[in-house]
CSV table of C-alpha atoms in Angstrom, one decimal:
chain,number,residue,atom,x,y,z
A,1,UNK,CA,-96.0,101.1,-45.2
A,2,UNK,CA,-99.0,103.6,-45.1
A,3,UNK,CA,-101.0,101.1,-47.0
A,4,UNK,CA,-100.2,98.4,-44.4
A,5,UNK,CA,-101.6,100.7,-41.7
A,6,UNK,CA,-104.9,101.2,-43.6
A,7,UNK,CA,-105.2,97.5,-44.1
A,8,UNK,CA,-104.5,96.9,-40.5
A,9,UNK,CA,-107.2,99.3,-39.4
A,10,UNK,CA,-109.9,97.7,-41.5
A,11,UNK,CA,-108.8,94.1,-40.8
A,12,UNK,CA,-108.8,94.8,-37.0
A,13,UNK,CA,-112.3,96.3,-37.3
A,14,UNK,CA,-113.5,93.3,-39.2
A,15,UNK,CA,-112.0,90.9,-36.6
A,16,UNK,CA,-113.8,92.8,-33.8
A,17,UNK,CA,-117.1,92.5,-35.7
A,18,UNK,CA,-116.5,88.7,-36.1
A,19,UNK,CA,-115.7,88.3,-32.5
A,20,UNK,CA,-118.7,90.2,-31.2
A,21,UNK,CA,-121.1,88.3,-33.5
A,22,UNK,CA,-119.8,84.8,-32.9
A,23,UNK,CA,-121.9,82.4,-30.9
A,24,UNK,CA,-120.9,81.2,-27.4
A,25,UNK,CA,-118.6,84.2,-26.7
A,26,UNK,CA,-116.3,83.8,-23.7
A,27,UNK,CA,-114.4,86.2,-21.5
A,28,UNK,CA,-111.2,85.9,-23.7
A,29,UNK,CA,-113.3,86.8,-26.8
A,30,UNK,CA,-114.4,90.1,-25.2
A,31,UNK,CA,-110.8,90.9,-24.0
A,32,UNK,CA,-109.4,90.1,-27.5
A,33,UNK,CA,-112.1,92.4,-29.0
A,34,UNK,CA,-110.9,95.1,-26.7
A,35,UNK,CA,-107.3,94.5,-27.7
A,36,UNK,CA,-108.1,94.7,-31.4
A,37,UNK,CA,-110.3,97.8,-31.0
A,38,UNK,CA,-107.5,99.6,-29.1
A,39,UNK,CA,-105.0,98.5,-31.7
A,40,UNK,CA,-107.2,99.7,-34.6
A,41,UNK,CA,-107.7,103.1,-32.8
A,42,UNK,CA,-103.9,103.5,-32.3
A,43,UNK,CA,-103.1,102.6,-35.9
A,44,UNK,CA,-105.8,105.0,-37.1
A,45,UNK,CA,-104.4,107.8,-34.9
A,46,UNK,CA,-100.9,107.1,-36.3
A,47,UNK,CA,-102.2,107.2,-39.9
A,48,UNK,CA,-104.0,110.5,-39.1
A,49,UNK,CA,-100.9,111.9,-37.5
A,50,UNK,CA,-98.8,111.0,-40.6
A,51,UNK,CA,-101.4,112.4,-42.9
A,52,UNK,CA,-101.7,115.7,-41.0
A,53,UNK,CA,-97.9,116.0,-40.9
A,54,UNK,CA,-97.7,115.4,-44.7
A,55,UNK,CA,-100.3,118.1,-45.3
A,56,UNK,CA,-98.7,120.7,-42.9
A,57,UNK,CA,-101.4,120.4,-40.4
A,58,UNK,CA,-100.9,120.1,-36.6
A,59,UNK,CA,-103.3,118.3,-34.3
A,60,UNK,CA,-101.8,118.7,-30.9
A,61,UNK,CA,-104.3,116.5,-29.0
A,62,UNK,CA,-103.6,113.6,-31.3
A,63,UNK,CA,-100.1,112.9,-30.0
A,64,UNK,CA,-101.2,113.5,-26.4
A,65,UNK,CA,-103.9,110.9,-26.7
A,66,UNK,CA,-102.1,108.4,-28.9
A,67,UNK,CA,-98.9,108.1,-26.8
A,68,UNK,CA,-100.5,107.2,-23.5
A,69,UNK,CA,-102.8,104.6,-25.2
A,70,UNK,CA,-99.7,102.7,-26.3
A,71,UNK,CA,-99.2,101.8,-22.6
A,72,UNK,CA,-102.6,100.0,-22.6
A,73,UNK,CA,-101.5,97.5,-25.4
A,74,UNK,CA,-99.2,95.5,-23.1
A,75,UNK,CA,-101.6,95.1,-20.2
A,76,UNK,CA,-104.6,94.2,-22.3
A,77,UNK,CA,-102.6,91.6,-24.3
A,78,UNK,CA,-101.3,90.2,-21.0
A,79,UNK,CA,-104.9,90.1,-19.7
A,80,UNK,CA,-105.9,88.1,-22.8
A,81,UNK,CA,-103.1,85.6,-22.3
A,82,UNK,CA,-104.1,85.4,-18.6
A,83,UNK,CA,-107.7,84.7,-19.5
A,84,UNK,CA,-106.9,81.8,-21.8
A,85,UNK,CA,-104.1,80.2,-19.7
A,86,UNK,CA,-105.6,80.6,-16.2
A,87,UNK,CA,-108.1,77.8,-15.4
A,88,UNK,CA,-109.8,79.8,-12.7
A,89,UNK,CA,-109.6,83.3,-14.4
A,90,UNK,CA,-111.8,86.0,-12.9
A,91,UNK,CA,-111.3,89.7,-13.4
A,92,UNK,CA,-109.9,91.2,-10.2
A,93,UNK,CA,-109.7,94.8,-9.0
A,94,UNK,CA,-105.9,94.6,-8.7
A,95,UNK,CA,-105.7,94.3,-12.5
A,96,UNK,CA,-106.6,98.0,-12.6
A,97,UNK,CA,-103.1,98.7,-11.3
A,98,UNK,CA,-101.9,98.1,-14.9
A,99,UNK,CA,-103.5,101.5,-15.8
A,100,UNK,CA,-100.9,103.4,-13.7
A,101,UNK,CA,-98.3,103.9,-16.5
A,102,UNK,CA,-101.1,105.1,-18.8
A,103,UNK,CA,-102.4,107.6,-16.3
A,104,UNK,CA,-98.8,108.7,-15.4
A,105,UNK,CA,-97.9,109.5,-19.0
A,106,UNK,CA,-101.3,111.1,-19.6
A,107,UNK,CA,-100.6,113.3,-16.6
A,108,UNK,CA,-97.0,114.1,-17.7
A,109,UNK,CA,-98.1,115.2,-21.2
A,110,UNK,CA,-100.9,117.4,-19.7
A,111,UNK,CA,-98.4,119.0,-17.3
A,112,UNK,CA,-95.9,119.6,-20.1
A,113,UNK,CA,-98.6,121.3,-22.3
A,114,UNK,CA,-99.7,123.4,-19.4
A,115,UNK,CA,-96.2,124.6,-18.6
A,116,UNK,CA,-95.4,125.3,-22.3
A,117,UNK,CA,-98.7,127.3,-22.6
A,118,UNK,CA,-97.9,129.2,-19.4
A,119,UNK,CA,-94.5,130.1,-20.7
A,120,UNK,CA,-95.9,131.4,-24.0
A,121,UNK,CA,-98.6,133.5,-22.3
A,122,UNK,CA,-96.3,135.0,-19.6
A,123,UNK,CA,-93.3,135.4,-21.8
A,124,UNK,CA,-91.2,133.3,-19.4
A,125,UNK,CA,-87.8,132.2,-20.9
A,126,UNK,CA,-88.1,128.5,-21.9
A,127,UNK,CA,-85.7,125.6,-22.4
A,128,UNK,CA,-88.2,123.8,-24.6
A,129,UNK,CA,-85.7,121.6,-26.6
A,130,UNK,CA,-84.2,120.2,-23.5
A,131,UNK,CA,-87.6,120.0,-21.8
A,132,UNK,CA,-89.1,118.0,-24.7
A,133,UNK,CA,-86.0,115.7,-24.9
A,134,UNK,CA,-86.3,114.8,-21.3
A,135,UNK,CA,-90.0,114.0,-21.7
A,136,UNK,CA,-89.2,112.0,-24.9
A,137,UNK,CA,-86.7,109.7,-23.0
A,138,UNK,CA,-89.0,109.3,-20.0
A,139,UNK,CA,-92.0,108.3,-22.1
A,140,UNK,CA,-90.0,106.1,-24.6
A,141,UNK,CA,-88.5,104.3,-21.6
A,142,UNK,CA,-91.8,103.7,-20.0
A,143,UNK,CA,-93.3,102.4,-23.3
A,144,UNK,CA,-90.3,100.1,-23.8
A,145,UNK,CA,-90.5,98.7,-20.2
A,146,UNK,CA,-94.3,98.2,-20.6
A,147,UNK,CA,-94.1,96.4,-23.9
A,148,UNK,CA,-91.1,94.2,-23.0
A,149,UNK,CA,-92.3,93.5,-19.5
A,150,UNK,CA,-95.8,92.4,-20.4
A,151,UNK,CA,-94.5,90.4,-23.3
A,152,UNK,CA,-92.1,88.5,-21.1
A,153,UNK,CA,-94.8,88.0,-18.5
A,154,UNK,CA,-97.2,86.7,-21.2
A,155,UNK,CA,-94.5,84.2,-22.2
A,156,UNK,CA,-94.1,83.0,-18.7
A,157,UNK,CA,-97.9,82.4,-18.4
A,158,UNK,CA,-97.9,80.5,-21.7
A,159,UNK,CA,-95.0,78.3,-20.6
A,160,UNK,CA,-96.7,77.5,-17.3
A,161,UNK,CA,-99.9,76.8,-19.1
A,162,UNK,CA,-98.1,74.3,-21.4
A,163,UNK,CA,-96.7,72.6,-18.3
A,164,UNK,CA,-100.2,72.4,-16.8
A,165,UNK,CA,-101.7,70.8,-19.9
A,166,UNK,CA,-99.3,67.8,-19.4
A,167,UNK,CA,-100.8,67.0,-16.0
A,168,UNK,CA,-104.2,66.2,-17.7
A,169,UNK,CA,-103.8,65.6,-21.4
A,170,UNK,CA,-101.8,63.0,-23.3
A,171,UNK,CA,-101.8,65.1,-26.5
A,172,UNK,CA,-101.4,68.9,-26.4
A,173,UNK,CA,-100.6,69.7,-30.0
A,174,UNK,CA,-103.8,71.5,-30.8
A,175,UNK,CA,-104.2,73.3,-27.5
A,176,UNK,CA,-100.7,74.3,-26.5
A,177,UNK,CA,-100.9,77.9,-27.7
A,178,UNK,CA,-97.7,77.5,-29.8
A,179,UNK,CA,-99.0,80.2,-32.1
A,180,UNK,CA,-99.3,82.7,-29.3
A,181,UNK,CA,-95.9,81.8,-27.9
A,182,UNK,CA,-94.3,82.3,-31.3
A,183,UNK,CA,-96.1,85.7,-31.6
A,184,UNK,CA,-94.7,86.8,-28.2
A,185,UNK,CA,-91.2,85.8,-29.1
A,186,UNK,CA,-91.5,87.8,-32.4
A,187,UNK,CA,-93.0,90.7,-30.5
A,188,UNK,CA,-90.2,90.6,-28.0
A,189,UNK,CA,-87.6,90.9,-30.7
A,190,UNK,CA,-89.6,93.6,-32.5
A,191,UNK,CA,-90.2,95.6,-29.4
A,192,UNK,CA,-86.6,95.4,-28.4
A,193,UNK,CA,-85.4,96.5,-31.8
A,194,UNK,CA,-87.8,99.3,-32.2
A,195,UNK,CA,-87.5,100.7,-28.7
A,196,UNK,CA,-83.7,100.6,-29.0
A,197,UNK,CA,-83.9,102.4,-32.3
A,198,UNK,CA,-86.2,105.1,-30.8
A,199,UNK,CA,-83.8,105.7,-27.9
A,200,UNK,CA,-80.6,105.7,-30.0
A,201,UNK,CA,-82.2,107.9,-32.6
A,202,UNK,CA,-83.2,110.3,-29.9
A,203,UNK,CA,-79.5,110.8,-29.2
A,204,UNK,CA,-77.9,110.6,-32.6
A,205,UNK,CA,-80.8,111.4,-34.9
A,206,UNK,CA,-79.7,109.2,-37.8
A,207,UNK,CA,-83.2,108.4,-39.0
A,208,UNK,CA,-86.4,110.4,-39.5
A,209,UNK,CA,-89.1,110.0,-36.8
A,210,UNK,CA,-91.7,109.2,-39.5
A,211,UNK,CA,-89.7,106.2,-40.8
A,212,UNK,CA,-89.4,104.8,-37.3
A,213,UNK,CA,-93.1,105.5,-36.6
A,214,UNK,CA,-94.3,103.8,-39.8
A,215,UNK,CA,-92.0,100.7,-39.2
A,216,UNK,CA,-93.1,100.3,-35.6
A,217,UNK,CA,-96.8,100.5,-36.4
A,218,UNK,CA,-96.5,98.5,-39.5
A,219,UNK,CA,-95.1,95.6,-37.4
A,220,UNK,CA,-97.8,96.2,-34.9
A,221,UNK,CA,-100.5,95.9,-37.6
A,222,UNK,CA,-99.1,92.5,-38.7
A,223,UNK,CA,-99.1,91.2,-35.1
A,224,UNK,CA,-102.7,92.4,-34.6
A,225,UNK,CA,-103.9,90.5,-37.7
A,226,UNK,CA,-102.2,87.3,-36.7
A,227,UNK,CA,-103.3,87.4,-33.0
A,228,UNK,CA,-106.9,88.2,-34.1
A,229,UNK,CA,-107.0,85.5,-36.8
A,230,UNK,CA,-105.7,82.7,-34.5
A,231,UNK,CA,-107.6,84.1,-31.4
A,232,UNK,CA,-110.9,83.7,-33.2
A,233,UNK,CA,-110.1,80.2,-34.5
A,234,UNK,CA,-108.4,78.7,-31.4
A,235,UNK,CA,-110.2,80.0,-28.3
A,236,UNK,CA,-109.5,78.7,-24.8
A,237,UNK,CA,-109.5,75.0,-23.8
A,238,UNK,CA,-110.9,76.1,-20.4
A,239,UNK,CA,-114.0,77.7,-21.9
A,240,UNK,CA,-114.6,74.9,-24.5
A,241,UNK,CA,-114.1,72.0,-22.2
A,242,UNK,CA,-115.4,71.2,-18.7
A,243,UNK,CA,-112.2,70.2,-16.9
A,244,UNK,CA,-113.0,69.2,-13.3
A,245,UNK,CA,-109.4,69.0,-12.2
A,246,UNK,CA,-107.1,71.7,-10.8
A,247,UNK,CA,-104.1,71.7,-13.1
A,248,UNK,CA,-102.4,74.6,-11.3
A,249,UNK,CA,-102.4,72.6,-8.1
A,250,UNK,CA,-101.0,69.6,-9.9
A,251,UNK,CA,-98.0,71.7,-11.1
A,252,UNK,CA,-97.2,72.8,-7.6
A,253,UNK,CA,-97.5,69.2,-6.4
A,254,UNK,CA,-94.9,68.1,-9.0
A,255,UNK,CA,-92.3,70.3,-7.2
A,256,UNK,CA,-92.9,68.8,-3.8
A,257,UNK,CA,-90.8,66.0,-2.3
A,258,UNK,CA,-93.2,63.0,-1.9
A,259,UNK,CA,-93.3,61.1,1.4
A,260,UNK,CA,-92.5,57.4,1.5
A,261,UNK,CA,-94.9,55.1,-0.5
A,262,UNK,CA,-97.6,53.7,1.7
A,263,UNK,CA,-98.9,50.2,1.4
A,264,UNK,CA,-102.2,51.3,-0.1
A,265,UNK,CA,-100.4,53.4,-2.7
A,266,UNK,CA,-98.1,50.6,-3.5
A,267,UNK,CA,-101.0,48.3,-4.2
A,268,UNK,CA,-102.6,51.0,-6.5
A,269,UNK,CA,-99.3,51.6,-8.4
A,270,UNK,CA,-99.2,47.8,-9.1
A,271,UNK,CA,-102.9,47.9,-10.2
A,272,UNK,CA,-102.3,50.9,-12.4
A,273,UNK,CA,-99.3,49.3,-14.2
A,274,UNK,CA,-101.1,46.1,-14.7
A,275,UNK,CA,-104.1,47.9,-16.1
A,276,UNK,CA,-101.8,49.8,-18.6
A,277,UNK,CA,-100.4,46.5,-19.8
A,278,UNK,CA,-103.6,44.6,-20.1
A,279,UNK,CA,-106.2,47.2,-21.2
A,280,UNK,CA,-103.8,49.5,-23.1
A,281,UNK,CA,-105.8,52.7,-22.6
A,282,UNK,CA,-102.9,54.6,-24.2
A,283,UNK,CA,-104.1,53.4,-27.6
A,284,UNK,CA,-107.0,55.8,-27.3
A,285,UNK,CA,-105.7,59.1,-28.9
A,286,UNK,CA,-108.1,61.1,-26.7
A,287,UNK,CA,-107.3,59.5,-23.4
A,288,UNK,CA,-106.9,62.1,-20.6
A,289,UNK,CA,-106.5,62.0,-16.8
A,290,UNK,CA,-110.3,62.1,-16.2
A,291,UNK,CA,-111.0,59.2,-18.5
A,292,UNK,CA,-108.2,57.0,-17.1
A,293,UNK,CA,-109.2,57.8,-13.5
A,294,UNK,CA,-112.8,56.8,-14.2
A,295,UNK,CA,-111.7,53.5,-15.7
A,296,UNK,CA,-109.6,52.9,-12.5
A,297,UNK,CA,-112.5,54.2,-10.3
A,298,UNK,CA,-110.4,56.8,-8.5
A,299,UNK,CA,-110.4,60.6,-8.5
A,300,UNK,CA,-108.3,62.5,-11.1
A,301,UNK,CA,-106.5,64.2,-8.2
A,302,UNK,CA,-105.4,60.8,-6.6
A,303,UNK,CA,-104.3,59.4,-10.0
A,304,UNK,CA,-102.3,62.6,-10.7
A,305,UNK,CA,-100.6,62.5,-7.3
A,306,UNK,CA,-99.6,58.8,-7.9
A,307,UNK,CA,-98.2,59.4,-11.4
A,308,UNK,CA,-96.4,62.6,-10.3
A,309,UNK,CA,-95.0,61.7,-7.0
A,310,UNK,CA,-94.7,57.9,-7.2
A,311,UNK,CA,-93.8,57.4,-10.8
A,312,UNK,CA,-91.9,60.7,-11.2
A,313,UNK,CA,-93.8,61.6,-14.4
A,314,UNK,CA,-96.6,63.9,-15.5
A,315,UNK,CA,-99.6,62.3,-17.2
A,316,UNK,CA,-98.4,63.4,-20.7
A,317,UNK,CA,-95.1,61.6,-20.3
A,318,UNK,CA,-96.6,58.6,-18.6
A,319,UNK,CA,-99.1,57.8,-21.4
A,320,UNK,CA,-96.7,58.6,-24.2
A,321,UNK,CA,-94.1,56.3,-22.7
A,322,UNK,CA,-96.5,53.4,-23.2
A,323,UNK,CA,-97.2,54.6,-26.7
A,324,UNK,CA,-93.5,54.5,-27.5
A,325,UNK,CA,-93.3,51.0,-26.1
A,326,UNK,CA,-96.3,50.0,-28.2
A,327,UNK,CA,-94.6,51.4,-31.3
A,328,UNK,CA,-91.4,49.5,-30.5
A,329,UNK,CA,-93.3,46.3,-30.3
A,330,UNK,CA,-95.3,46.9,-33.5
A,331,UNK,CA,-92.0,47.6,-35.4
A,332,UNK,CA,-90.8,44.1,-34.6
A,333,UNK,CA,-93.9,42.5,-36.2
A,334,UNK,CA,-93.3,41.2,-39.8
A,335,UNK,CA,-96.5,42.9,-41.1
A,336,UNK,CA,-95.1,46.3,-40.0
A,337,UNK,CA,-92.8,46.3,-43.1
A,338,UNK,CA,-95.9,47.0,-45.2
A,339,UNK,CA,-96.8,50.2,-43.3
A,340,UNK,CA,-95.3,53.6,-43.0
A,341,UNK,CA,-93.7,54.8,-39.7
A,342,UNK,CA,-96.5,57.4,-39.1
A,343,UNK,CA,-99.1,54.7,-39.6
A,344,UNK,CA,-97.4,52.6,-36.9
A,345,UNK,CA,-97.4,55.7,-34.7
A,346,UNK,CA,-101.1,56.2,-35.1
A,347,UNK,CA,-101.7,52.5,-34.3
A,348,UNK,CA,-99.7,53.1,-31.1
A,349,UNK,CA,-102.1,55.9,-29.9
A,350,UNK,CA,-100.4,59.0,-31.2
A,351,UNK,CA,-102.5,61.5,-33.2
A,352,UNK,CA,-99.8,63.9,-34.2
A,353,UNK,CA,-96.7,63.3,-36.2
A,354,UNK,CA,-94.9,66.3,-34.5
A,355,UNK,CA,-95.7,65.0,-31.0
A,356,UNK,CA,-94.6,61.5,-31.9
A,357,UNK,CA,-91.3,62.6,-33.3
A,358,UNK,CA,-90.6,64.9,-30.3
A,359,UNK,CA,-91.4,62.5,-27.5
A,360,UNK,CA,-89.8,59.5,-29.2
A,361,UNK,CA,-86.5,61.4,-29.7
A,362,UNK,CA,-86.7,62.7,-26.1
A,363,UNK,CA,-87.1,59.2,-24.6
A,364,UNK,CA,-85.0,57.1,-27.1
A,365,UNK,CA,-82.3,59.6,-28.0
A,366,UNK,CA,-82.8,58.7,-31.7
A,367,UNK,CA,-85.4,59.4,-34.4
A,368,UNK,CA,-88.3,57.0,-35.1
A,369,UNK,CA,-86.8,56.3,-38.5
A,370,UNK,CA,-83.4,55.5,-37.1
A,371,UNK,CA,-85.0,53.1,-34.6
A,372,UNK,CA,-87.2,51.5,-37.3
A,373,UNK,CA,-84.2,51.0,-39.6
A,374,UNK,CA,-82.1,49.4,-36.8
A,375,UNK,CA,-84.9,47.0,-36.0
A,376,UNK,CA,-85.5,46.1,-39.7
A,377,UNK,CA,-81.8,45.5,-40.2
A,378,UNK,CA,-81.7,43.0,-37.3
């Protein structure tokens, strides 16, 4: 496990170097570099603490500095998620409030050391074991709440982002941050397990502190490597694409009860549906709200409102419904027997096997192969 810590330190440092030297750096890149730098520092301090303990050395300032820094990991990872999921992200002074737990624990540890030093100098009777145990549970509880709270908050941001994507894109497979959502779920399980073990072990002392420490930071090192690797490769859709459409507002509009359909809107709905049948824009794998609205000579906002409130769908479901209908028609053609199912899906406008299977099963309540076989049999 010690070896994993050393690898984690050097890999995190290398990832920071790659981030800071890449071209066209964005705000999320700088935040990710900060997260990786802080993680590398924490893992290094942990390795140094374990090394000093194994060599009968005591570095008092190390624990006092390392422990509060843990409370910055959750906020800075949350800030990274916020920066790549918020279309209008700007750093705001209120984000500095996330530093309060860090400052609180730093202050508590400083007060504890002052009181203990004062007791030694003055010869005042001390209840040090109880004193330290109370501090242990307070700080462990704060760390657990911080890690779990910010991880859950990050998950909520990712889920809302995925919903927002479907108001503009017809295919989200490569930009839906599935990797980051998976990491958050794994981190949530890991943080819950490790925090629970720390607290239970503080009462029953069934495991050495060093084993717990190495396990916790070993898992942290793995998470850091995965986040850094994918963060460099994937980036943010908002910084790599110029999207002149407010996806956040579109989500809010989905939840509103629409007024009665006006005559003008009814005419446009008819024109939209006729256009979909005759021009088949869904066959373009890269079709999005902006492209379709330009073909119809209306604003993306107007088209989004019509699809959401009048057709009760988001853009993603609207386009993929037509792709599924296209697939069903192609399946009935005699020449389709010479092609694979995925080839037929690509001919229908899909560009991802996973997306095709998922949306088809959701709409048809059967798999594409089951439908294909039933059509072939008849």
